[in-house]
Amino acid sequence: MKRLNIMTTAAFDVDPQYAFTPECPDELPVEGGTEIVPELNAQATLAAIRVGSKDAHSPHAIWVANKQQPMFTEVHGDHVDIAWNQHAVPGTKGFELIAGLPKPAEYDYFVWKGIELDMHPYGACYHDLSETMSTGVIEFLQTRKIDTVIVGGLATDYCVKTTALQLRKSKFEVIVNLAACRGIAAETIEQAITEMTTAGIHIVRDYQELERLTQ
Ligand code: VGL
């Protein structure tokens, strides 16, 4: 890929919340989830702009798993697909960004998603699964003349993948930093990497590899 120009590059922290770490075992714990913080902070030093997202879900959302509707079973609705454990409820630990990251107000732009009871998006660029209602982040990046986005967060195989693909569809150069991500399962992580590579997204191992791209 061409040389990385910091002035036209943004860093995107996708859902780096305790909900997706072993600190919240009843939510959607991802092994090593808390370990991504130093890599997210390092990749942000190679970017002029830093944006972030959080899941912000009601405990009463229609997709919350329960005895009648176990995790991964189909949920009917226009903007939901399957049941997930309750996670990232505002006011609980799972909603909070992992310690060591900026506060939401310290980012240049921030997205809260999945607030409606019947909407559970994965990507941070659209509120709906059909990708028609923008969260505004793409337009923000375009206004700031950003052409390249470095992406990390949780989880690699769901929200990170979908956000990266959405950015790519909007013609950004997209780089996913694997050291700044953790995923739910080895098989879906592998599939996600294949899908992202096929879409023209660059995958790097870590900050050191990113740094070499600036030279
Ligand atoms: C996520 C599954 C369900 C994610 C969110 O952030 O990757 N995965 N909700």
PDB file of C-alpha atoms and ligand atoms in Angstrom:
ATOM      1  CA  MET A   1       0.000   0.000   0.000  1.00  0.00           C
ATOM      2  CA  LYS A   2       1.066   3.607  -0.437  1.00  0.00           C
ATOM      3  CA  ARG A   3       2.850   5.566   2.261  1.00  0.00           C
ATOM      4  CA  LEU A   4       0.750   6.494   5.288  1.00  0.00           C
ATOM      5  CA  ASN A   5       0.175  10.258   5.561  1.00  0.00           C
ATOM      6  CA  ILE A   6      -0.663  11.094   9.188  1.00  0.00           C
ATOM      7  CA  MET A   7      -2.405  14.351   8.187  1.00  0.00           C
ATOM      8  CA  THR A   8      -5.088  12.482   6.228  1.00  0.00           C
ATOM      9  CA  THR A   9      -5.342   9.462   8.519  1.00  0.00           C
ATOM     10  CA  ALA A  10      -7.860   8.742  11.284  1.00  0.00           C
ATOM     11  CA  ALA A  11      -7.738   6.091  14.012  1.00  0.00           C
ATOM     12  CA  PHE A  12     -11.018   4.327  14.856  1.00  0.00           C
ATOM     13  CA  ASP A  13     -11.557   2.622  18.238  1.00  0.00           C
ATOM     14  CA  VAL A  14     -14.508   0.280  17.701  1.00  0.00           C
ATOM     15  CA  ASP A  15     -16.416  -0.717  20.874  1.00  0.00           C
ATOM     16  CA  PRO A  16     -13.391  -1.107  23.198  1.00  0.00           C
ATOM     17  CA  GLN A  17     -15.736  -1.658  26.154  1.00  0.00           C
ATOM     18  CA  TYR A  18     -15.560  -3.925  29.195  1.00  0.00           C
ATOM     19  CA  ALA A  19     -18.656  -5.758  27.851  1.00  0.00           C
ATOM     20  CA  PHE A  20     -16.315  -7.563  25.453  1.00  0.00           C
ATOM     21  CA  THR A  21     -13.641  -8.446  28.003  1.00  0.00           C
ATOM     22  CA  PRO A  22     -13.259 -11.160  30.648  1.00  0.00           C
ATOM     23  CA  GLU A  23     -14.066  -8.473  33.251  1.00  0.00           C
ATOM     24  CA  CYS A  24     -17.713  -8.933  32.256  1.00  0.00           C
ATOM     25  CA  PRO A  25     -18.043 -12.721  32.041  1.00  0.00           C
ATOM     26  CA  ASP A  26     -21.851 -12.622  31.735  1.00  0.00           C
ATOM     27  CA  GLU A  27     -21.791 -10.293  28.740  1.00  0.00           C
ATOM     28  CA  LEU A  28     -19.711 -11.168  25.631  1.00  0.00           C
ATOM     29  CA  PRO A  29     -16.216 -11.787  27.003  1.00  0.00           C
ATOM     30  CA  VAL A  30     -13.408 -11.903  24.445  1.00  0.00           C
ATOM     31  CA  GLU A  31     -10.113 -13.411  25.557  1.00  0.00           C
ATOM     32  CA  GLY A  32      -7.443 -10.739  25.948  1.00  0.00           C
ATOM     33  CA  GLY A  33      -9.951  -7.939  25.360  1.00  0.00           C
ATOM     34  CA  THR A  34      -8.328  -5.525  27.813  1.00  0.00           C
ATOM     35  CA  GLU A  35      -4.906  -5.990  26.185  1.00  0.00           C
ATOM     36  CA  ILE A  36      -5.716  -3.869  23.137  1.00  0.00           C
ATOM     37  CA  VAL A  37      -5.430  -0.492  24.888  1.00  0.00           C
ATOM     38  CA  PRO A  38      -1.676   0.185  24.325  1.00  0.00           C
ATOM     39  CA  GLU A  39      -2.031  -0.701  20.625  1.00  0.00           C
ATOM     40  CA  LEU A  40      -5.095   1.531  20.184  1.00  0.00           C
ATOM     41  CA  ASN A  41      -3.218   4.400  21.815  1.00  0.00           C
ATOM     42  CA  ALA A  42      -0.100   3.738  19.729  1.00  0.00           C
ATOM     43  CA  GLN A  43      -1.958   3.614  16.409  1.00  0.00           C
ATOM     44  CA  ALA A  44      -3.696   6.892  17.291  1.00  0.00           C
ATOM     45  CA  THR A  45      -0.284   8.613  17.329  1.00  0.00           C
ATOM     46  CA  LEU A  46      -0.114   7.935  13.576  1.00  0.00           C
ATOM     47  CA  ALA A  47      -3.429   9.718  12.957  1.00  0.00           C
ATOM     48  CA  ALA A  48      -4.594  13.352  12.883  1.00  0.00           C
ATOM     49  CA  ILE A  49      -8.062  12.413  14.121  1.00  0.00           C
ATOM     50  CA  ARG A  50      -9.331   9.818  16.579  1.00  0.00           C
ATOM     51  CA  VAL A  51     -12.905   8.561  16.513  1.00  0.00           C
ATOM     52  CA  GLY A  52     -14.621   5.905  18.573  1.00  0.00           C
ATOM     53  CA  SER A  53     -17.815   3.962  19.124  1.00  0.00           C
ATOM     54  CA  LYS A  54     -19.689   2.244  21.897  1.00  0.00           C
ATOM     55  CA  ASP A  55     -22.565  -0.158  22.036  1.00  0.00           C
ATOM     56  CA  ALA A  56     -25.292   1.429  24.195  1.00  0.00           C
ATOM     57  CA  HIS A  57     -27.977  -1.183  24.761  1.00  0.00           C
ATOM     58  CA  SER A  58     -31.140  -1.404  26.821  1.00  0.00           C
ATOM     59  CA  PRO A  59     -31.581  -4.471  29.041  1.00  0.00           C
ATOM     60  CA  HIS A  60     -35.085  -4.674  27.500  1.00  0.00           C
ATOM     61  CA  ALA A  61     -33.945  -4.910  23.862  1.00  0.00           C
ATOM     62  CA  ILE A  62     -35.821  -7.561  21.872  1.00  0.00           C
ATOM     63  CA  TRP A  63     -32.590  -9.403  20.989  1.00  0.00           C
ATOM     64  CA  VAL A  64     -31.488 -10.003  24.596  1.00  0.00           C
ATOM     65  CA  ALA A  65     -30.991 -13.745  25.107  1.00  0.00           C
ATOM     66  CA  ASN A  66     -33.086 -15.577  27.690  1.00  0.00           C
ATOM     67  CA  LYS A  67     -34.405 -19.101  28.335  1.00  0.00           C
ATOM     68  CA  GLN A  68     -36.984 -18.941  25.539  1.00  0.00           C
ATOM     69  CA  GLN A  69     -34.515 -17.245  23.187  1.00  0.00           C
ATOM     70  CA  PRO A  70     -31.000 -18.593  23.754  1.00  0.00           C
ATOM     71  CA  MET A  71     -27.893 -16.846  22.436  1.00  0.00           C
ATOM     72  CA  PHE A  72     -27.426 -17.114  18.625  1.00  0.00           C
ATOM     73  CA  THR A  73     -31.068 -18.045  17.890  1.00  0.00           C
ATOM     74  CA  GLU A  74     -32.811 -16.011  15.211  1.00  0.00           C
ATOM     75  CA  VAL A  75     -34.676 -12.884  16.263  1.00  0.00           C
ATOM     76  CA  HIS A  76     -37.287 -11.430  13.908  1.00  0.00           C
ATOM     77  CA  GLY A  77     -37.196  -7.753  13.039  1.00  0.00           C
ATOM     78  CA  ASP A  78     -35.881  -5.407  10.374  1.00  0.00           C
ATOM     79  CA  HIS A  79     -32.788  -4.300  12.284  1.00  0.00           C
ATOM     80  CA  VAL A  80     -31.914  -7.329  14.404  1.00  0.00           C
ATOM     81  CA  ASP A  81     -30.649 -10.779  13.476  1.00  0.00           C
ATOM     82  CA  ILE A  82     -29.774 -13.064  16.384  1.00  0.00           C
ATOM     83  CA  ALA A  83     -29.950 -13.134  20.173  1.00  0.00           C
ATOM     84  CA  TRP A  84     -26.974 -12.000  22.239  1.00  0.00           C
ATOM     85  CA  ASN A  85     -26.370 -11.903  25.959  1.00  0.00           C
ATOM     86  CA  GLN A  86     -27.301  -8.592  27.482  1.00  0.00           C
ATOM     87  CA  HIS A  87     -24.287  -6.301  27.176  1.00  0.00           C
ATOM     88  CA  ALA A  88     -23.066  -2.702  27.253  1.00  0.00           C
ATOM     89  CA  VAL A  89     -25.954  -1.283  29.273  1.00  0.00           C
ATOM     90  CA  PRO A  90     -25.358   2.408  30.120  1.00  0.00           C
ATOM     91  CA  GLY A  91     -24.721   2.750  33.839  1.00  0.00           C
ATOM     92  CA  THR A  92     -22.973  -0.626  34.116  1.00  0.00           C
ATOM     93  CA  LYS A  93     -19.296  -1.542  33.878  1.00  0.00           C
ATOM     94  CA  GLY A  94     -19.804  -3.261  30.530  1.00  0.00           C
ATOM     95  CA  PHE A  95     -20.715   0.070  28.942  1.00  0.00           C
ATOM     96  CA  GLU A  96     -17.461   1.751  29.991  1.00  0.00           C
ATOM     97  CA  LEU A  97     -14.413   2.138  27.770  1.00  0.00           C
ATOM     98  CA  ILE A  98     -11.476   0.042  28.953  1.00  0.00           C
ATOM     99  CA  ALA A  99      -9.175   1.954  31.328  1.00  0.00           C
ATOM    100  CA  GLY A 100      -6.319   3.756  29.605  1.00  0.00           C
ATOM    101  CA  LEU A 101      -8.388   5.000  26.656  1.00  0.00           C
ATOM    102  CA  PRO A 102      -9.594   8.597  26.328  1.00  0.00           C
ATOM    103  CA  LYS A 103     -13.056   9.474  27.617  1.00  0.00           C
ATOM    104  CA  PRO A 104     -15.708   9.613  24.878  1.00  0.00           C
ATOM    105  CA  ALA A 105     -15.763  13.431  25.056  1.00  0.00           C
ATOM    106  CA  GLU A 106     -12.028  13.516  24.337  1.00  0.00           C
ATOM    107  CA  TYR A 107     -12.397  11.885  20.907  1.00  0.00           C
ATOM    108  CA  ASP A 108     -12.858  14.017  17.797  1.00  0.00           C
ATOM    109  CA  TYR A 109     -16.100  12.193  17.018  1.00  0.00           C
ATOM    110  CA  PHE A 110     -17.978   9.453  18.855  1.00  0.00           C
ATOM    111  CA  VAL A 111     -20.814   7.074  17.976  1.00  0.00           C
ATOM    112  CA  TRP A 112     -23.263   5.441  20.408  1.00  0.00           C
ATOM    113  CA  LYS A 113     -25.157   2.663  18.668  1.00  0.00           C
ATOM    114  CA  GLY A 114     -27.902   0.136  19.303  1.00  0.00           C
ATOM    115  CA  ILE A 115     -29.946   2.372  21.595  1.00  0.00           C
ATOM    116  CA  GLU A 116     -33.348   1.486  20.114  1.00  0.00           C
ATOM    117  CA  LEU A 117     -34.881  -1.711  21.491  1.00  0.00           C
ATOM    118  CA  ASP A 118     -35.327  -3.207  18.046  1.00  0.00           C
ATOM    119  CA  MET A 119     -32.012  -2.232  16.435  1.00  0.00           C
ATOM    120  CA  HIS A 120     -28.737  -4.095  16.904  1.00  0.00           C
ATOM    121  CA  PRO A 121     -26.172  -2.850  14.387  1.00  0.00           C
ATOM    122  CA  TYR A 122     -22.608  -4.224  14.264  1.00  0.00           C
ATOM    123  CA  GLY A 123     -20.807  -1.602  12.217  1.00  0.00           C
ATOM    124  CA  ALA A 124     -20.340   1.850  13.725  1.00  0.00           C
ATOM    125  CA  CYS A 125     -21.077   3.702  10.479  1.00  0.00           C
ATOM    126  CA  TYR A 126     -24.812   2.924  10.228  1.00  0.00           C
ATOM    127  CA  HIS A 127     -27.591   2.605  12.779  1.00  0.00           C
ATOM    128  CA  ASP A 128     -29.389  -0.070  10.772  1.00  0.00           C
ATOM    129  CA  LEU A 129     -28.340  -3.452   9.405  1.00  0.00           C
ATOM    130  CA  SER A 130     -29.271  -2.430   5.856  1.00  0.00           C
ATOM    131  CA  GLU A 131     -26.709   0.404   6.038  1.00  0.00           C
ATOM    132  CA  THR A 132     -28.929   3.287   5.004  1.00  0.00           C
ATOM    133  CA  MET A 133     -29.081   5.432   8.162  1.00  0.00           C
ATOM    134  CA  SER A 134     -25.655   6.970   8.734  1.00  0.00           C
ATOM    135  CA  THR A 135     -24.293   7.566  12.233  1.00  0.00           C
ATOM    136  CA  GLY A 136     -22.475  10.537  10.684  1.00  0.00           C
ATOM    137  CA  VAL A 137     -18.959   9.243  11.184  1.00  0.00           C
ATOM    138  CA  ILE A 138     -18.249   8.735   7.475  1.00  0.00           C
ATOM    139  CA  GLU A 139     -19.437  12.260   6.682  1.00  0.00           C
ATOM    140  CA  PHE A 140     -17.327  13.612   9.567  1.00  0.00           C
ATOM    141  CA  LEU A 141     -14.187  11.906   8.229  1.00  0.00           C
ATOM    142  CA  GLN A 142     -14.911  13.135   4.703  1.00  0.00           C
ATOM    143  CA  THR A 143     -15.356  16.707   5.920  1.00  0.00           C
ATOM    144  CA  ARG A 144     -11.985  16.497   7.661  1.00  0.00           C
ATOM    145  CA  LYS A 145     -10.385  15.297   4.395  1.00  0.00           C
ATOM    146  CA  ILE A 146      -9.444  11.908   5.814  1.00  0.00           C
ATOM    147  CA  ASP A 147      -8.571   9.255   3.215  1.00  0.00           C
ATOM    148  CA  THR A 148      -7.155   6.464   5.408  1.00  0.00           C
ATOM    149  CA  VAL A 149      -8.572   4.878   8.569  1.00  0.00           C
ATOM    150  CA  ILE A 150      -6.673   2.629  10.985  1.00  0.00           C
ATOM    151  CA  VAL A 151      -9.146   0.377  12.786  1.00  0.00           C
ATOM    152  CA  GLY A 152      -8.951  -1.602  16.040  1.00  0.00           C
ATOM    153  CA  GLY A 153     -11.320  -2.684  18.792  1.00  0.00           C
ATOM    154  CA  LEU A 154     -13.690  -5.473  19.782  1.00  0.00           C
ATOM    155  CA  ALA A 155     -14.576  -7.821  18.399  1.00  0.00           C
ATOM    156  CA  THR A 156     -12.512  -8.555  15.273  1.00  0.00           C
ATOM    157  CA  ASP A 157     -15.089 -10.943  13.808  1.00  0.00           C
ATOM    158  CA  TYR A 158     -18.189  -8.739  14.333  1.00  0.00           C
ATOM    159  CA  CYS A 159     -18.124  -5.007  14.969  1.00  0.00           C
ATOM    160  CA  VAL A 160     -14.530  -4.376  13.844  1.00  0.00           C
ATOM    161  CA  LYS A 161     -15.008  -6.335  10.626  1.00  0.00           C
ATOM    162  CA  THR A 162     -18.327  -4.690   9.783  1.00  0.00           C
ATOM    163  CA  THR A 163     -17.029  -1.177  10.531  1.00  0.00           C
ATOM    164  CA  ALA A 164     -13.919  -1.761   8.411  1.00  0.00           C
ATOM    165  CA  LEU A 165     -16.024  -3.060   5.491  1.00  0.00           C
ATOM    166  CA  GLN A 166     -18.390  -0.081   5.731  1.00  0.00           C
ATOM    167  CA  LEU A 167     -15.464   2.363   5.616  1.00  0.00           C
ATOM    168  CA  ARG A 168     -13.982   0.529   2.645  1.00  0.00           C
ATOM    169  CA  LYS A 169     -17.313   0.714   0.784  1.00  0.00           C
ATOM    170  CA  SER A 170     -17.111   4.492   1.257  1.00  0.00           C
ATOM    171  CA  LYS A 171     -13.727   4.468  -0.510  1.00  0.00           C
ATOM    172  CA  PHE A 172     -11.400   4.990   2.441  1.00  0.00           C
ATOM    173  CA  GLU A 173      -8.091   3.149   2.554  1.00  0.00           C
ATOM    174  CA  VAL A 174      -8.647   0.911   5.568  1.00  0.00           C
ATOM    175  CA  ILE A 175      -5.971  -0.713   7.716  1.00  0.00           C
ATOM    176  CA  VAL A 176      -6.951  -3.151  10.456  1.00  0.00           C
ATOM    177  CA  ASN A 177      -4.328  -3.494  13.180  1.00  0.00           C
ATOM    178  CA  LEU A 178      -4.616  -7.042  14.547  1.00  0.00           C
ATOM    179  CA  ALA A 179      -2.717  -6.241  17.762  1.00  0.00           C
ATOM    180  CA  ALA A 180      -5.385  -3.615  18.511  1.00  0.00           C
ATOM    181  CA  CYS A 181      -8.203  -6.174  18.129  1.00  0.00           C
ATOM    182  CA  ARG A 182      -9.362  -9.399  19.730  1.00  0.00           C
ATOM    183  CA  GLY A 183     -12.001 -11.721  18.331  1.00  0.00           C
ATOM    184  CA  ILE A 184     -14.618 -14.116  19.607  1.00  0.00           C
ATOM    185  CA  ALA A 185     -13.602 -17.372  17.853  1.00  0.00           C
ATOM    186  CA  ALA A 186     -10.572 -18.498  15.807  1.00  0.00           C
ATOM    187  CA  GLU A 187     -12.679 -19.669  12.866  1.00  0.00           C
ATOM    188  CA  THR A 188     -14.736 -16.484  12.519  1.00  0.00           C
ATOM    189  CA  ILE A 189     -11.597 -14.343  12.986  1.00  0.00           C
ATOM    190  CA  GLU A 190      -9.970 -16.207  10.086  1.00  0.00           C
ATOM    191  CA  GLN A 191     -13.106 -15.720   7.953  1.00  0.00           C
ATOM    192  CA  ALA A 192     -13.204 -12.034   8.877  1.00  0.00           C
ATOM    193  CA  ILE A 193      -9.580 -11.541   7.786  1.00  0.00           C
ATOM    194  CA  THR A 194     -10.295 -13.249   4.451  1.00  0.00           C
ATOM    195  CA  GLU A 195     -13.428 -11.161   3.911  1.00  0.00           C
ATOM    196  CA  MET A 196     -11.641  -7.912   4.750  1.00  0.00           C
ATOM    197  CA  THR A 197      -8.620  -8.727   2.564  1.00  0.00           C
ATOM    198  CA  THR A 198     -10.913  -9.603  -0.355  1.00  0.00           C
ATOM    199  CA  ALA A 199     -12.580  -6.201   0.047  1.00  0.00           C
ATOM    200  CA  GLY A 200      -9.196  -4.472  -0.312  1.00  0.00           C
ATOM    201  CA  ILE A 201      -8.597  -3.805   3.377  1.00  0.00           C
ATOM    202  CA  HIS A 202      -4.973  -3.954   4.547  1.00  0.00           C
ATOM    203  CA  ILE A 203      -4.220  -6.083   7.572  1.00  0.00           C
ATOM    204  CA  VAL A 204      -1.179  -5.318   9.723  1.00  0.00           C
ATOM    205  CA  ARG A 205       0.174  -7.262  12.655  1.00  0.00           C
ATOM    206  CA  ASP A 206       0.917  -4.362  15.001  1.00  0.00           C
ATOM    207  CA  TYR A 207       1.983  -0.742  15.529  1.00  0.00           C
ATOM    208  CA  GLN A 208       5.538  -1.426  14.373  1.00  0.00           C
ATOM    209  CA  GLU A 209       4.276  -2.542  11.003  1.00  0.00           C
ATOM    210  CA  LEU A 210       2.054   0.562  10.802  1.00  0.00           C
ATOM    211  CA  GLU A 211       4.948   2.812  11.708  1.00  0.00           C
ATOM    212  CA  ARG A 212       7.003   1.418   8.825  1.00  0.00           C
ATOM    213  CA  LEU A 213       4.205   2.524   6.482  1.00  0.00           C
ATOM    214  CA  THR A 214       4.830   6.159   7.435  1.00  0.00           C
ATOM    215  CA  GLN A 215       8.419   6.033   6.132  1.00  0.00           C
TER     216      GLN A 215
HETATM  217  C1  VGL B   1     -20.378  -7.360  19.067  1.00  0.00           C
HETATM  218  C2  VGL B   1     -21.585  -9.290  18.997  1.00  0.00           C
HETATM  219  C3  VGL B   1     -22.686  -8.637  19.482  1.00  0.00           C
HETATM  220  C4  VGL B   1     -19.076  -6.669  18.824  1.00  0.00           C
HETATM  221  C5  VGL B   1     -21.469  -6.688  19.544  1.00  0.00           C
HETATM  222  O1  VGL B   1     -18.853  -5.555  19.368  1.00  0.00           O
HETATM  223  O2  VGL B   1     -18.258  -7.221  18.083  1.00  0.00           O
HETATM  224  N1  VGL B   1     -20.443  -8.659  18.795  1.00  0.00           N
HETATM  225  N2  VGL B   1     -22.615  -7.345  19.750  1.00  0.00           N
END
